[in-house]
Short mmCIF file of C-alpha atoms and ligand atoms in Angstrom, two decimals:
data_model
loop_
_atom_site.label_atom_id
_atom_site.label_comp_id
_atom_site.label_asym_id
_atom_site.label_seq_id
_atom_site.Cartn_x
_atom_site.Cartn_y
_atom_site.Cartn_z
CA UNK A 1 0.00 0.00 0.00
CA UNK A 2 1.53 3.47 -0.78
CA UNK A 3 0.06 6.33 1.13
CA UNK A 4 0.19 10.16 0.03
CA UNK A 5 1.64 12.71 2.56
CA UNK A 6 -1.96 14.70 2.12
CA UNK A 7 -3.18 11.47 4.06
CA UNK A 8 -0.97 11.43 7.18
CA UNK A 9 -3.97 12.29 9.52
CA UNK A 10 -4.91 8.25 8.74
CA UNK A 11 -1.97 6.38 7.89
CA UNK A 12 2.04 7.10 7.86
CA UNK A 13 2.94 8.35 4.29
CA UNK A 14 5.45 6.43 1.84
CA UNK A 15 5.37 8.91 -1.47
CA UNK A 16 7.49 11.29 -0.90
CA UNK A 17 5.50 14.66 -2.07
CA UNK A 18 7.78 17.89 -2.15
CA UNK A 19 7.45 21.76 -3.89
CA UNK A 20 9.89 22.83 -6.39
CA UNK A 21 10.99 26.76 -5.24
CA UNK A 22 8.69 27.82 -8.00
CA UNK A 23 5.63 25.74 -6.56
CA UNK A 24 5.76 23.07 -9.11
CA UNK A 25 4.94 19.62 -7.29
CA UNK A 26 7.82 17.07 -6.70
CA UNK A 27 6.99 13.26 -6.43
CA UNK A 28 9.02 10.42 -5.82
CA UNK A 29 7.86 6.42 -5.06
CA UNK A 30 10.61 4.93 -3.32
CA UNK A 31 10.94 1.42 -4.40
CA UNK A 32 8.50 1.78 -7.38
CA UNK A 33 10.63 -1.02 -9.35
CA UNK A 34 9.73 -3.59 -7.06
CA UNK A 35 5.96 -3.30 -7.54
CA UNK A 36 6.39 -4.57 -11.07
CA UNK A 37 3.27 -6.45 -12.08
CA UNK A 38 1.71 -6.15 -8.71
CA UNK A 39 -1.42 -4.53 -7.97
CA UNK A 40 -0.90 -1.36 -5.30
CA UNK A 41 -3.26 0.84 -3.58
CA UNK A 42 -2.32 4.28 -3.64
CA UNK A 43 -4.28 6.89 -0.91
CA UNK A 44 -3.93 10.27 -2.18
CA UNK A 45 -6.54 13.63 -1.76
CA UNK A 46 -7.72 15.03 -4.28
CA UNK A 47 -8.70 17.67 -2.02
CA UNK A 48 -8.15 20.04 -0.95
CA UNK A 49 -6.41 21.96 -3.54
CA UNK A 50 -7.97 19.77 -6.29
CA UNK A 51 -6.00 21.19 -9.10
CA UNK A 52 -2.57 20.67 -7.51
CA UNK A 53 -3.61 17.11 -5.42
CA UNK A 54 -4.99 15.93 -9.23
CA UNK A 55 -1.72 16.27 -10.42
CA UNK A 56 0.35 14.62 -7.98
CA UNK A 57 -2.18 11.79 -8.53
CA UNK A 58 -1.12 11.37 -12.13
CA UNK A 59 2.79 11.86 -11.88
CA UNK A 60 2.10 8.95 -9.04
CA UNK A 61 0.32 6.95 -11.19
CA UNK A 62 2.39 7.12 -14.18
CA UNK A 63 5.50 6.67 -11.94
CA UNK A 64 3.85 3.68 -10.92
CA UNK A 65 3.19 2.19 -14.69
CA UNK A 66 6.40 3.20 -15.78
CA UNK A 67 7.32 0.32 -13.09
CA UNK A 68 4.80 -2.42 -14.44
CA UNK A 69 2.50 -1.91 -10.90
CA UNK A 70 -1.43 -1.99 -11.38
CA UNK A 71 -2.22 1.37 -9.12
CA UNK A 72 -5.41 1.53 -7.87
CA UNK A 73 -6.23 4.89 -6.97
CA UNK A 74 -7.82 5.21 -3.56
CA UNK A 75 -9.23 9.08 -3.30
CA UNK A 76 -11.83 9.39 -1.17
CA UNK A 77 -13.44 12.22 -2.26
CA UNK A 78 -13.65 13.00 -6.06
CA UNK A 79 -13.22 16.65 -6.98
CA UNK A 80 -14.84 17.73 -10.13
CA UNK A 81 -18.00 15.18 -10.32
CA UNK A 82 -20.65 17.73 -9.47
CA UNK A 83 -19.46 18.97 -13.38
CA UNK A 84 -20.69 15.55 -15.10
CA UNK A 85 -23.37 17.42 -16.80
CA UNK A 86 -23.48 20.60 -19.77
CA UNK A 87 -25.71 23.66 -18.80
CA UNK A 88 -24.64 25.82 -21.27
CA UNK A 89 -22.79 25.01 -25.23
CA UNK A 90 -19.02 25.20 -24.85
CA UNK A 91 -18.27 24.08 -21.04
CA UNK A 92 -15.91 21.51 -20.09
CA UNK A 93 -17.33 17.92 -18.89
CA UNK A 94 -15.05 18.04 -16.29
CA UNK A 95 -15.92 14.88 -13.80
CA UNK A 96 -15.13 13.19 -17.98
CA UNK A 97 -12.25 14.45 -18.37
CA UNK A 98 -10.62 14.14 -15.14
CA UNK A 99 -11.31 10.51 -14.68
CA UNK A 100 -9.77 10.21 -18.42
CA UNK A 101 -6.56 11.56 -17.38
CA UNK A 102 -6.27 8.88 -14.29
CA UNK A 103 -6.59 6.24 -16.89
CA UNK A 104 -4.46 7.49 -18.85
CA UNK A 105 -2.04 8.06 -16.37
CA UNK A 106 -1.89 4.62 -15.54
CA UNK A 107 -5.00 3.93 -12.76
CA UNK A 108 -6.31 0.71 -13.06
CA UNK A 109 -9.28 1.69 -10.78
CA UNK A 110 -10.67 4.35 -8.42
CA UNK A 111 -11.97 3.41 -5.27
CA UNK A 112 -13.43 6.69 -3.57
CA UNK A 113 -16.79 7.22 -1.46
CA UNK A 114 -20.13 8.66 -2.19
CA UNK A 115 -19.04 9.67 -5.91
CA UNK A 116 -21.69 11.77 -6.84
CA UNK A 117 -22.58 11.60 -10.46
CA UNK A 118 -22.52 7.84 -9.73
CA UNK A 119 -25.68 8.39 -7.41
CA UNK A 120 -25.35 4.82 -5.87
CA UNK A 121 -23.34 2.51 -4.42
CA UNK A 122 -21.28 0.20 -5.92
CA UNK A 123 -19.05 -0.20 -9.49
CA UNK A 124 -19.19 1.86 -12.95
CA UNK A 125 -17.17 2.93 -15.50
CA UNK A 126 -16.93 6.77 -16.51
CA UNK A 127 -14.20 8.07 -19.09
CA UNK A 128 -12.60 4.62 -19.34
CA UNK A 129 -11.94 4.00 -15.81
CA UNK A 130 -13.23 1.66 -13.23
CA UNK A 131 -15.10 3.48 -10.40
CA UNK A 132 -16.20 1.55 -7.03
CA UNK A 133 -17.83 3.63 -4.87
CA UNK A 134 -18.28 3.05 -1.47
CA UNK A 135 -21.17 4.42 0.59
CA UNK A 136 -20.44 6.09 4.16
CA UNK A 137 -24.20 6.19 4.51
CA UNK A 138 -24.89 3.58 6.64
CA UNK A 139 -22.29 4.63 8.93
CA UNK A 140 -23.33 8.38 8.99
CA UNK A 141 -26.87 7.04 9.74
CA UNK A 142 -25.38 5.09 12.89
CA UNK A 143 -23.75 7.88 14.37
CA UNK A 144 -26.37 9.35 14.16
CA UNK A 145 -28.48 6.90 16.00
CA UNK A 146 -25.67 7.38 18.67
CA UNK A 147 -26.31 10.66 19.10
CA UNK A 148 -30.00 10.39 19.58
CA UNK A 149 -29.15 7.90 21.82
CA UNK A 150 -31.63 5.32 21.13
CA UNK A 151 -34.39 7.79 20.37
CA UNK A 152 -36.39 7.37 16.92
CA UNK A 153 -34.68 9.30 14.06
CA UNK A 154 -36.28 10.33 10.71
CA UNK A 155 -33.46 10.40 7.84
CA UNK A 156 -34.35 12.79 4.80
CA UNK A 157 -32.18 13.39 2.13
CA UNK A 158 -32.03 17.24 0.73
CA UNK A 159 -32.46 16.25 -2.84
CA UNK A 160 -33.53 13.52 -5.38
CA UNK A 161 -29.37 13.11 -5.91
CA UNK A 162 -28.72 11.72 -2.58
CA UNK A 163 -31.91 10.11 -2.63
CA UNK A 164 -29.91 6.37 -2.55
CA UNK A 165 -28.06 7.58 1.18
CA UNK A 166 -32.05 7.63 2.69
CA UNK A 167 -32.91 4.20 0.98
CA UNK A 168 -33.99 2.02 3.79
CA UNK A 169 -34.73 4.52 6.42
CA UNK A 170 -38.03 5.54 5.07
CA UNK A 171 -36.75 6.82 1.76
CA UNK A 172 -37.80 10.78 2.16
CA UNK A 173 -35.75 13.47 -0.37
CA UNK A 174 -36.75 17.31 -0.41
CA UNK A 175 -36.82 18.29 -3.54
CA UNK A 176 -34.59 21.25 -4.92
CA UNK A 177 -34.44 22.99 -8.22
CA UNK A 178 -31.49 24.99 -9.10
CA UNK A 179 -31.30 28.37 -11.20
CA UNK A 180 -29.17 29.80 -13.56
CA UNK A 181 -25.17 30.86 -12.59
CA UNK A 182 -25.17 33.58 -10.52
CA UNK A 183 -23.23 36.79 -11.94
CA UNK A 184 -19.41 37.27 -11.73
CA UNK A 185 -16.20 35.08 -12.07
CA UNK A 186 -17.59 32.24 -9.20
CA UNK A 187 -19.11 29.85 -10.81
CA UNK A 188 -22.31 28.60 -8.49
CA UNK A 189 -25.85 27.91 -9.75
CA UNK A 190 -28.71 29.30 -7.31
CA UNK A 191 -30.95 27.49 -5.32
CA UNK A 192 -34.22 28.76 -6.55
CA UNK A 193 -36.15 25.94 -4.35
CA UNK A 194 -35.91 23.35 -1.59
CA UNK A 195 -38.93 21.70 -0.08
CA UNK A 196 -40.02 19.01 1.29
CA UNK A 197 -43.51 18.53 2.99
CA UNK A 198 -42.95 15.72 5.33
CA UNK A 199 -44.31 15.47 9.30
CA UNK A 200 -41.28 16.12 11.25
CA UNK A 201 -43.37 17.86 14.46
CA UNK A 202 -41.35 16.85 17.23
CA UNK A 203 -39.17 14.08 15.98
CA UNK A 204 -35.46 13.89 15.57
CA UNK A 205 -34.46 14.74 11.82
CA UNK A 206 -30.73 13.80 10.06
CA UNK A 207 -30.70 15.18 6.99
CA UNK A 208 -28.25 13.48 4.99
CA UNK A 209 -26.32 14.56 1.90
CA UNK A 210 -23.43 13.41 -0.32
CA UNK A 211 -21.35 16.30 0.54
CA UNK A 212 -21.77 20.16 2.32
CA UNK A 213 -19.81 22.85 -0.20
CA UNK A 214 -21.35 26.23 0.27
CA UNK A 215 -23.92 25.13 2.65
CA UNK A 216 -26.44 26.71 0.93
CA UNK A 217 -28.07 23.06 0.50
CA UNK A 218 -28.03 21.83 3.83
CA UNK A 219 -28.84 25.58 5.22
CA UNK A 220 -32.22 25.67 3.42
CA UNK A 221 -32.99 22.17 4.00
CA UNK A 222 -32.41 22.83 8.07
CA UNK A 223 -34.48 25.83 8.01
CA UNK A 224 -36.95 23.93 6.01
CA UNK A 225 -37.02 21.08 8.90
CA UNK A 226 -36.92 23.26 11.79
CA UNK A 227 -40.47 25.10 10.34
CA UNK A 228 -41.66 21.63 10.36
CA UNK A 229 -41.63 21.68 14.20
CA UNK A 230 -38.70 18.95 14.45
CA UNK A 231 -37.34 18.29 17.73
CA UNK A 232 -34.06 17.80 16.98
CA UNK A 233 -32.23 18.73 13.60
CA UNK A 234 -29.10 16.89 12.74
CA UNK A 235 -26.82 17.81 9.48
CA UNK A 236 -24.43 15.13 8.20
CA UNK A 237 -22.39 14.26 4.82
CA UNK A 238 -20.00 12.45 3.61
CA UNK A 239 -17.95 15.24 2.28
CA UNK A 240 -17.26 18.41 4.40
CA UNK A 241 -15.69 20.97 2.32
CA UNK A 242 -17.44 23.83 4.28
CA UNK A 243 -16.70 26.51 2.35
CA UNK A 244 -18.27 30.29 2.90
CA UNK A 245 -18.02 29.94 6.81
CA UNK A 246 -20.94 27.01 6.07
CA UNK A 247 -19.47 24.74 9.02
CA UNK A 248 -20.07 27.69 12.02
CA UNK A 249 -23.28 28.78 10.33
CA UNK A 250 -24.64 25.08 10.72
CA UNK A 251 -23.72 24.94 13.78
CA UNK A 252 -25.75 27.75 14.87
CA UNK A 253 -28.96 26.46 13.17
CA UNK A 254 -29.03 22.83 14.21
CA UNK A 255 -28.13 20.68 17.09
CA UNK A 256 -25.39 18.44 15.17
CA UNK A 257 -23.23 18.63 12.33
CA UNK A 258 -20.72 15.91 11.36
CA UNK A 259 -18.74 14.44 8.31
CA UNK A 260 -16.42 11.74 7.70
CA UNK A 261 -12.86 12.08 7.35
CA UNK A 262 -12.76 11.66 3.63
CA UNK A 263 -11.60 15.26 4.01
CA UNK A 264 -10.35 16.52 7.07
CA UNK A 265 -12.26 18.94 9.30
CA UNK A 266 -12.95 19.47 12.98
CA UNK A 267 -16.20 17.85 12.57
CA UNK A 268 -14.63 14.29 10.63
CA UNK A 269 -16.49 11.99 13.24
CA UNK A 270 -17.14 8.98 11.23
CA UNK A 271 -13.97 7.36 9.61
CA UNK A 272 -13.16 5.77 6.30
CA UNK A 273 -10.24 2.98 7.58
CA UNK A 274 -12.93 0.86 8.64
CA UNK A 275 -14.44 0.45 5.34
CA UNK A 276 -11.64 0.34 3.23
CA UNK A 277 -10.85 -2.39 5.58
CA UNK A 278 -14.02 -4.03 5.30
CA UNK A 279 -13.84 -4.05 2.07
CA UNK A 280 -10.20 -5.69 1.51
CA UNK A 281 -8.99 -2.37 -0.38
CA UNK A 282 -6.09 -1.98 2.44
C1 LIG B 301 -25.69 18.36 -5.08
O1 LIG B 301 -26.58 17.89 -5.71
C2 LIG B 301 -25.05 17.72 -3.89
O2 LIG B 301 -25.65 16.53 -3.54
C3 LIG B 301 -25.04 18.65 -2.72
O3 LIG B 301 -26.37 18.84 -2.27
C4 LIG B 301 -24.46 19.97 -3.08
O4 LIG B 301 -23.33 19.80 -3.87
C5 LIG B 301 -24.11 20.76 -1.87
O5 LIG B 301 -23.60 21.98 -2.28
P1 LIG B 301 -23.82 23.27 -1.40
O6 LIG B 301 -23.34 22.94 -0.02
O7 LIG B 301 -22.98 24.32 -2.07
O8 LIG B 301 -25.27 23.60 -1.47
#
């Protein structure tokens, strides 16, 4: 197993990953020659810095198939696959084109979690490469439970999208319809709606979503809940980027707010090891 410095919060890093003065990335596998014809896992981030961490990735990978090893690519959260469909004639397919290059640079597979255009767990292939994606759903939910401490919990999802993370807990997804780009060089498409008309008077509410960005999601889906009367309002995703000040904000409007540590934060409770050991990937 070869592990990424941007990972040492999990595991001990064995890539060496260094800046050139001019801020061009440096990467080195010690002892790539003797993974020849064997298949490796290699944990890397992909965020954040996405731009930067995506390269690293593919002078790792093709460091690695310039040696004859079978990298499999284990990034647990998948920049650019919110862009895996065309608004407007002339934009970039980027969640395409990104998983292109991996191939290309020598990944045999991708093992991340909660990939979002994939919308479910399990295996696909997009651009040419092999995607498994694992779902951190189940464990969100029971951390939730934890939490609650016994107490009956309702699990709604924000949106049809992470409509598979609520499958078998009742099932319930708000519904939200986006608008067109908002105005100036940041790139973000509006929330024009987000409702849901569910009975949620006095019960305990996780609402559940693939990943928090902006916040703006999870914010109108909490305000949403908390009109309903619910007793309790917990926020939890796979992903925490928290951008926009989104993690303190949350915290003022609901009781709990927690991630896993697919990306690190302060509020990583629930952790991916487990899973990729469950799974055999390490
Ligand atoms: C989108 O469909 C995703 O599932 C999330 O709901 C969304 O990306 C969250 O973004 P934000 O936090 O910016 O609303």
């Amino acid at each position: 197993m070869l592990v990424s410095p941007n990972l040492s919060d999990i595991l001990n890093p064995n890539i060496d990953i260094k800046v050139f003065p001019d801020g061009e990335s440096y990467v080195r596998v010690p002892g790539a020659k003797e993974l020849s014809g064997k298949e490796v896992a290699v944990l890397h981030r992909l965020y954040p810095d996405p731009d930067k961490s995506i390269f690293q990735a593919l002078l790792i990978l093709d460091t690695l198939r310039k040696a004859g090893a079978k990298p499999a690519l284990v990034s647990p959260y998948l920049p650019y696959a919110r862009q895996d469909k065309l608004f407007l004639e002339g934009e970039a397919l980027s969640s395409e084109v990104l998983c292109r290059m991996l191939k290309l640079a020598g990944a045999e597979r991708l093992i991340t979690f909660d990939c979002h255009f994939m919308k479910k767990e399990g295996k696909s292939v997009y651009g040419g490469l092999e995607i498994e994606s694992i779902s951190m759903g189940p464990a969100l939910v029971e951390h939730a439970r934890k939490i609650v401490d016994g107490e009956e919990l309702d699990v709604i999802s924000p949106d049809a999208g992470a409509s598979y993370l609520v499958e078998g807990h009742g099932g319930k997804s708000m519904k939200k319809v986006r608008g067109d780009y908002v105005e100036g060089d940041e790139t973000y498409r509006k929330i024009e709606k987000l409702e849901g008309d569910f009975d949620v008077k006095g019960r305990n509410v996780l609402i559940l979503d693939d990943m928090i960005s902006t916040g703006g999601t999870m914010l109108r889906a909490v305000d949403n809940i908390k009109k309903g009367g619910a007793r309790r309002v917990l926020c939890a995703a796979t992903h925490g980027l928290f951008l926009k000040g989104s993690l303190e904000k949350l915290k003022i409007s609901c009781d709990s707010v927690f991630v896993s540590d697919s990306i690190p934060s302060a509020v990583s409770e629930v952790k991916i090891m487990p899973l990729l050991k469950e799974k055999g990937i390490i």
